[in-house]
CSV table of C-alpha atoms in Angstrom, one decimal:
chain,number,residue,atom,x,y,z
A,1,MET,CA,0.0,0.0,0.0
A,2,THR,CA,2.8,2.3,0.9
A,3,ILE,CA,4.7,1.6,-2.3
A,4,ARG,CA,1.5,2.2,-4.4
A,5,LEU,CA,0.9,5.5,-2.6
A,6,ALA,CA,4.5,6.6,-3.2
A,7,GLY,CA,4.2,5.8,-6.9
A,8,ILE,CA,1.0,7.9,-7.2
A,9,ILE,CA,2.7,10.8,-5.4
A,10,VAL,CA,5.8,10.5,-7.7
A,11,GLY,CA,3.6,10.3,-10.8
A,12,LEU,CA,1.6,13.4,-9.7
A,13,ALA,CA,4.8,15.3,-9.0
A,14,LEU,CA,6.3,14.4,-12.5
A,15,THR,CA,3.0,15.4,-14.1
A,16,ALA,CA,3.0,18.7,-12.2
A,17,VAL,CA,6.6,19.4,-13.3
A,18,LEU,CA,5.8,18.6,-17.0
A,19,VAL,CA,2.7,20.9,-16.9
A,20,LEU,CA,4.6,23.7,-15.3
A,21,TRP,CA,7.5,23.2,-17.8
A,22,SER,CA,5.0,23.5,-20.6
A,23,LEU,CA,3.0,26.5,-19.3
A,24,VAL,CA,5.5,28.7,-17.5
A,25,PRO,CA,7.5,29.7,-20.6
A,26,GLY,CA,4.3,30.6,-22.4
A,27,ILE,CA,3.0,32.6,-19.4
A,28,VAL,CA,6.4,34.5,-19.1
A,29,ASN,CA,6.4,35.2,-22.9
A,30,PHE,CA,2.9,36.5,-22.7
A,31,ALA,CA,3.5,38.7,-19.7
A,32,LEU,CA,6.9,39.9,-20.8
A,33,PRO,CA,7.0,39.7,-24.6
A,34,GLU,CA,10.1,40.5,-26.5
A,35,HIS,CA,9.2,43.4,-28.8
A,36,PRO,CA,11.1,44.1,-32.0
A,37,GLU,CA,12.9,47.5,-32.2
A,38,TYR,CA,10.1,49.0,-34.4
A,39,TYR,CA,7.4,48.0,-31.8
A,40,ALA,CA,7.5,51.5,-30.2
A,41,TYR,CA,6.3,53.0,-33.4
A,42,GLN,CA,3.3,50.7,-33.9
A,43,GLU,CA,-0.2,52.2,-33.4
A,44,GLU,CA,-3.6,50.5,-33.0
A,45,ASN,CA,-5.9,50.6,-36.0
A,46,ILE,CA,-8.2,53.7,-36.3
A,47,ALA,CA,-11.8,53.8,-37.5
A,48,PRO,CA,-13.4,56.3,-39.8
A,49,GLU,CA,-15.6,58.9,-38.2
A,50,GLY,CA,-19.1,57.4,-37.8
A,51,GLY,CA,-17.8,53.9,-38.5
A,52,PHE,CA,-18.8,51.7,-41.5
A,53,SER,CA,-22.4,51.2,-42.5
A,54,PHE,CA,-22.0,47.4,-42.5
A,55,GLU,CA,-20.8,47.2,-38.9
A,56,GLY,CA,-23.0,45.9,-36.1
A,57,PRO,CA,-25.8,43.3,-36.1
A,58,LEU,CA,-28.1,45.6,-38.2
A,59,GLY,CA,-25.4,46.7,-40.6
A,60,ARG,CA,-26.1,47.3,-44.3
A,61,TRP,CA,-24.1,48.0,-47.4
A,62,ASP,CA,-23.9,51.7,-48.5
A,63,THR,CA,-24.0,51.1,-52.3
A,64,GLN,CA,-22.9,54.6,-53.1
A,65,GLN,CA,-19.9,54.1,-50.9
A,66,LEU,CA,-19.1,50.8,-52.5
A,67,GLN,CA,-19.3,52.4,-55.9
A,68,ARG,CA,-17.0,55.2,-54.8
A,69,GLY,CA,-14.6,52.5,-53.3
A,70,TYR,CA,-14.6,50.6,-56.6
A,71,GLN,CA,-13.7,53.9,-58.4
A,72,VAL,CA,-10.7,54.4,-56.0
A,73,TYR,CA,-9.6,50.8,-56.7
A,74,LYS,CA,-10.0,51.2,-60.4
A,75,GLU,CA,-8.2,54.6,-60.7
A,76,VAL,CA,-5.6,54.1,-58.0
A,77,CYS,CA,-5.1,50.6,-56.6
A,78,SER,CA,-5.5,48.6,-59.8
A,79,ALA,CA,-2.2,49.9,-61.1
A,80,CYS,CA,-0.4,47.5,-58.7
A,81,HIS,CA,-3.0,45.3,-57.0
A,82,SER,CA,-5.2,42.6,-58.5
A,83,LEU,CA,-8.7,41.3,-57.6
A,84,LYS,CA,-8.3,37.8,-59.0
A,85,PHE,CA,-11.2,36.3,-57.1
A,86,VAL,CA,-13.7,38.9,-58.2
A,87,ALA,CA,-15.5,38.7,-61.6
A,88,PHE,CA,-17.0,41.7,-63.4
A,89,ARG,CA,-20.5,40.2,-63.1
A,90,ASN,CA,-20.1,40.5,-59.3
A,91,LEU,CA,-20.4,44.3,-59.7
A,92,GLU,CA,-24.1,43.9,-59.9
A,93,GLY,CA,-23.8,43.6,-56.1
A,94,LEU,CA,-22.7,47.2,-56.1
A,95,GLY,CA,-26.0,48.3,-57.7
A,96,TYR,CA,-24.9,48.3,-61.3
A,97,ASN,CA,-27.4,46.9,-63.8
A,98,GLU,CA,-26.5,44.4,-66.6
A,99,ALA,CA,-25.7,47.0,-69.2
A,100,GLU,CA,-23.5,48.9,-66.8
A,101,VAL,CA,-21.6,45.8,-65.9
A,102,ARG,CA,-21.0,45.0,-69.5
A,103,ALA,CA,-19.8,48.5,-70.2
A,104,GLU,CA,-17.6,48.4,-67.1
A,105,ALA,CA,-16.0,45.1,-68.1
A,106,ALA,CA,-15.3,46.3,-71.6
A,107,ASN,CA,-13.2,49.1,-70.1
A,108,TRP,CA,-10.7,46.5,-68.9
A,109,ASN,CA,-8.2,44.6,-71.0
A,110,VAL,CA,-8.0,40.9,-70.1
A,111,PRO,CA,-5.6,38.2,-71.3
A,112,GLY,CA,-6.7,36.3,-74.4
A,113,ILE,CA,-5.6,34.2,-77.3
A,114,ASP,CA,-5.6,35.4,-80.9
A,115,PRO,CA,-7.9,32.9,-82.7
A,116,VAL,CA,-5.9,33.2,-86.0
A,117,THR,CA,-2.2,33.1,-84.8
A,118,GLY,CA,-2.7,31.5,-81.4
A,119,GLU,CA,-0.5,34.1,-79.8
A,120,ALA,CA,-1.2,35.7,-76.4
A,121,THR,CA,-3.1,39.0,-76.7
A,122,THR,CA,-5.5,41.1,-74.8
A,123,ARG,CA,-9.2,41.8,-75.4
A,124,PRO,CA,-12.0,43.9,-73.8
A,125,GLY,CA,-13.4,42.2,-70.7
A,126,LEU,CA,-16.7,40.3,-70.5
A,127,PRO,CA,-18.9,40.1,-67.4
A,128,THR,CA,-17.8,36.5,-66.9
A,129,ASP,CA,-14.1,37.5,-66.8
A,130,TYR,CA,-12.2,38.1,-63.6
A,131,PHE,CA,-10.3,41.3,-62.8
A,132,PRO,CA,-6.9,41.0,-64.6
A,133,SER,CA,-3.6,41.3,-62.8
A,134,PRO,CA,-1.6,44.5,-63.6
A,135,TYR,CA,1.6,42.4,-64.1
A,136,PRO,CA,2.2,39.4,-66.4
A,137,ASN,CA,4.1,37.5,-63.8
A,138,ALA,CA,5.8,37.8,-60.4
A,139,VAL,CA,9.1,38.8,-61.9
A,140,ALA,CA,7.6,41.8,-63.5
A,141,ALA,CA,5.7,42.7,-60.3
A,142,ARG,CA,9.0,42.6,-58.3
A,143,ALA,CA,10.9,44.6,-60.9
A,144,ALA,CA,8.3,47.4,-60.7
A,145,ASN,CA,8.0,47.5,-56.9
A,146,ASN,CA,11.4,47.5,-55.3
A,147,ASN,CA,11.5,43.6,-55.2
A,148,ALA,CA,8.1,43.5,-53.4
A,149,ILE,CA,5.1,41.8,-55.0
A,150,PRO,CA,1.9,43.8,-54.4
A,151,PRO,CA,-0.6,41.4,-52.7
A,152,ASP,CA,-4.0,40.6,-54.3
A,153,LEU,CA,-6.7,42.6,-52.5
A,154,SER,CA,-9.7,40.2,-53.1
A,155,LEU,CA,-9.6,38.8,-49.5
A,156,MET,CA,-7.4,41.4,-47.8
A,157,THR,CA,-9.9,42.4,-45.2
A,158,LYS,CA,-10.2,38.8,-44.1
A,159,ALA,CA,-6.5,38.1,-44.2
A,160,ARG,CA,-5.7,40.9,-41.7
A,161,LYS,CA,-6.9,41.3,-38.2
A,162,ASP,CA,-9.7,43.9,-38.0
A,163,GLY,CA,-9.4,44.1,-41.8
A,164,SER,CA,-11.6,47.0,-42.7
A,165,HIS,CA,-10.0,49.3,-40.2
A,166,TYR,CA,-6.6,47.9,-41.1
A,167,VAL,CA,-7.0,49.0,-44.7
A,168,TYR,CA,-8.4,52.4,-43.6
A,169,SER,CA,-5.6,52.9,-41.2
A,170,LEU,CA,-2.8,51.8,-43.5
A,171,LEU,CA,-3.7,54.2,-46.2
A,172,LEU,CA,-3.6,57.1,-43.7
A,173,GLY,CA,-0.6,56.0,-41.8
A,174,TYR,CA,2.2,57.7,-43.7
A,175,ASN,CA,3.8,60.4,-41.6
A,176,GLU,CA,7.0,61.2,-39.6
A,177,PRO,CA,7.9,59.2,-36.5
A,178,ASP,CA,7.0,60.7,-33.1
A,179,PRO,CA,10.0,62.3,-31.5
A,180,GLU,CA,9.3,60.4,-28.2
A,181,ASP,CA,9.3,57.1,-30.2
A,182,VAL,CA,12.6,58.0,-31.9
A,183,ALA,CA,14.1,58.6,-28.4
A,184,GLU,CA,13.0,55.2,-27.3
A,185,SER,CA,14.4,53.4,-30.4
A,186,PRO,CA,17.2,55.7,-31.7
A,187,ASP,CA,18.7,53.0,-33.9
A,188,PHE,CA,15.6,52.4,-35.9
A,189,GLU,CA,15.6,53.7,-39.5
A,190,THR,CA,13.6,53.6,-42.6
A,191,PRO,CA,15.8,52.2,-45.5
A,192,THR,CA,15.9,53.8,-48.9
A,193,GLY,CA,13.0,52.7,-51.0
A,194,LEU,CA,10.7,52.0,-48.1
A,195,TYR,CA,8.2,54.3,-46.3
A,196,PHE,CA,7.3,54.8,-42.7
A,197,ASN,CA,3.8,53.7,-41.8
A,198,GLU,CA,2.8,53.4,-38.2
A,199,TYR,CA,-0.1,51.0,-39.0
A,200,PHE,CA,2.0,48.5,-41.0
A,201,TYR,CA,3.2,45.5,-39.1
A,202,ASN,CA,6.9,46.2,-39.3
A,203,ILE,CA,6.5,49.9,-39.9
A,204,ASN,CA,8.5,50.1,-43.1
A,205,ILE,CA,6.4,49.4,-46.1
A,206,ALA,CA,7.3,49.2,-49.8
A,207,MET,CA,4.1,50.9,-51.0
A,208,PRO,CA,4.5,54.7,-51.2
A,209,PRO,CA,1.6,57.0,-50.1
A,210,GLN,CA,-1.3,56.6,-52.5
A,211,LEU,CA,-4.1,59.0,-51.6
A,212,TYR,CA,-4.0,62.8,-52.0
A,213,PRO,CA,-6.8,65.3,-51.9
A,214,ASP,CA,-9.0,65.3,-55.0
A,215,LEU,CA,-7.0,62.4,-56.5
A,216,VAL,CA,-10.3,61.1,-58.0
A,217,SER,CA,-13.5,62.9,-59.0
A,218,TYR,CA,-16.6,61.3,-57.5
A,219,SER,CA,-19.6,61.3,-59.7
A,220,ASP,CA,-21.9,61.8,-56.8
A,221,GLY,CA,-20.1,65.0,-55.8
A,222,THR,CA,-18.6,63.7,-52.6
A,223,GLU,CA,-15.4,65.5,-51.6
A,224,ALA,CA,-12.4,63.2,-52.3
A,225,THR,CA,-10.3,63.7,-49.2
A,226,PRO,CA,-7.8,61.0,-48.2
A,227,GLU,CA,-10.0,60.0,-45.3
A,228,GLN,CA,-13.0,59.7,-47.5
A,229,MET,CA,-11.2,57.7,-50.2
A,230,SER,CA,-9.6,55.4,-47.5
A,231,GLN,CA,-13.0,54.7,-46.0
A,232,ASP,CA,-14.6,54.1,-49.4
A,233,VAL,CA,-12.0,51.7,-50.7
A,234,ALA,CA,-11.9,49.9,-47.3
A,235,ALA,CA,-15.6,49.3,-47.6
A,236,PHE,CA,-15.3,48.1,-51.2
A,237,LEU,CA,-12.6,45.6,-50.2
A,238,THR,CA,-14.7,44.4,-47.3
A,239,TRP,CA,-17.4,43.7,-49.9
A,240,THR,CA,-15.0,41.8,-52.2
A,241,ALA,CA,-13.9,39.6,-49.3
A,242,GLU,CA,-17.4,39.0,-47.9
A,243,PRO,CA,-20.1,39.9,-50.4
A,244,SER,CA,-22.7,38.0,-48.4
A,245,LEU,CA,-21.8,39.7,-45.1
A,246,VAL,CA,-25.1,41.7,-44.8
A,247,GLU,CA,-27.2,38.8,-46.0
A,248,ARG,CA,-25.6,36.5,-43.4
A,249,LYS,CA,-26.5,39.0,-40.6
A,250,GLN,CA,-30.1,39.2,-41.9
A,251,THR,CA,-30.3,35.4,-42.0
A,252,GLY,CA,-29.0,35.2,-38.5
A,253,TRP,CA,-31.9,37.4,-37.2
A,254,PHE,CA,-34.4,35.2,-39.1
A,255,VAL,CA,-32.9,32.1,-37.5
A,256,ILE,CA,-32.9,33.6,-34.0
A,257,GLY,CA,-36.6,34.6,-34.5
A,258,PHE,CA,-37.5,31.1,-35.7
A,259,LEU,CA,-35.7,29.5,-32.8
A,260,LEU,CA,-37.5,31.7,-30.3
A,261,PHE,CA,-40.9,30.9,-32.0
A,262,ALA,CA,-40.1,27.2,-32.0
A,263,THR,CA,-39.1,27.3,-28.3
A,264,ILE,CA,-42.4,29.1,-27.4
A,265,LEU,CA,-44.4,26.6,-29.5
A,266,ALA,CA,-42.7,23.7,-27.9
A,267,PHE,CA,-43.3,25.0,-24.4
A,268,LEU,CA,-47.0,25.6,-25.2
A,269,SER,CA,-47.3,22.1,-26.7
A,270,TYR,CA,-45.7,20.6,-23.5
A,271,LYS,CA,-48.2,22.5,-21.3
A,272,GLN,CA,-51.1,21.3,-23.5
A,273,VAL,CA,-50.0,17.6,-23.6
A,274,TRP,CA,-49.5,17.4,-19.8
A,275,ALA,CA,-52.3,19.7,-18.8
A,276,GLY,CA,-54.7,16.8,-17.9
A,277,ILE,CA,-52.2,14.7,-16.0
A,278,LYS,CA,-52.0,15.4,-12.3
A,279,PRO,CA,-48.7,14.7,-10.5
A,280,LYS,CA,-48.6,11.8,-8.1
A,281,LYS,CA,-48.7,12.4,-4.4
A,282,HIS,CA,-46.1,10.7,-2.4
């Protein structure tokens, strides 16, 4: 009995040691993380004034904002970034009719094959085509962007934490380092060819500032400030990543209502079935 008890105690002790060995380093790293040198410059994402229309349980798409965001992408972002998972026909989700979608697709040149010679060529886009890449291959993309390949933006707001606000913040994050941060990390520098952006993960980003006042002319008369353009294109990229976002929220409310109704109905049925049966007395 004594040997068995001693074995149990030793086993528990070894288990405790192994558990602590596994947990303590993680707890220490979480409590006292080792921050890289640029950490002092990082800022939390910011949100546009008034937020986005699609946020919250009752959020809805602002189709005018989505169309403005598409215009910003088309006139600014598409020079470097692709939308390879979005087809022109999907633009109907922005409020465009079939004729407008066809006209919009025709304004883009997409890769094609010459039916006579069989050589690679380009042709006007069709609604069934997907947005073309601005570069023929990765080598050309690197050569044009200081050896950095511009990422595809189709799913960008899902690929980044707090994606909508991340895009909005990043586009407005180009400025000079705070003097207090410089004093805290005096050895930090922005290499030639990169740009300081306090909302980018490692601060130095290959993409130069993109948005300047009145860079685009909105057809609805909205003033094209950098903040407005950032908000509009962030909303558009949220739509490209999750076009069914609003419909999913609406479906969720319907499901909740149905479950509440079914619960009440089940309770009333229970009361009706057992109404004539008296409990036994003990």
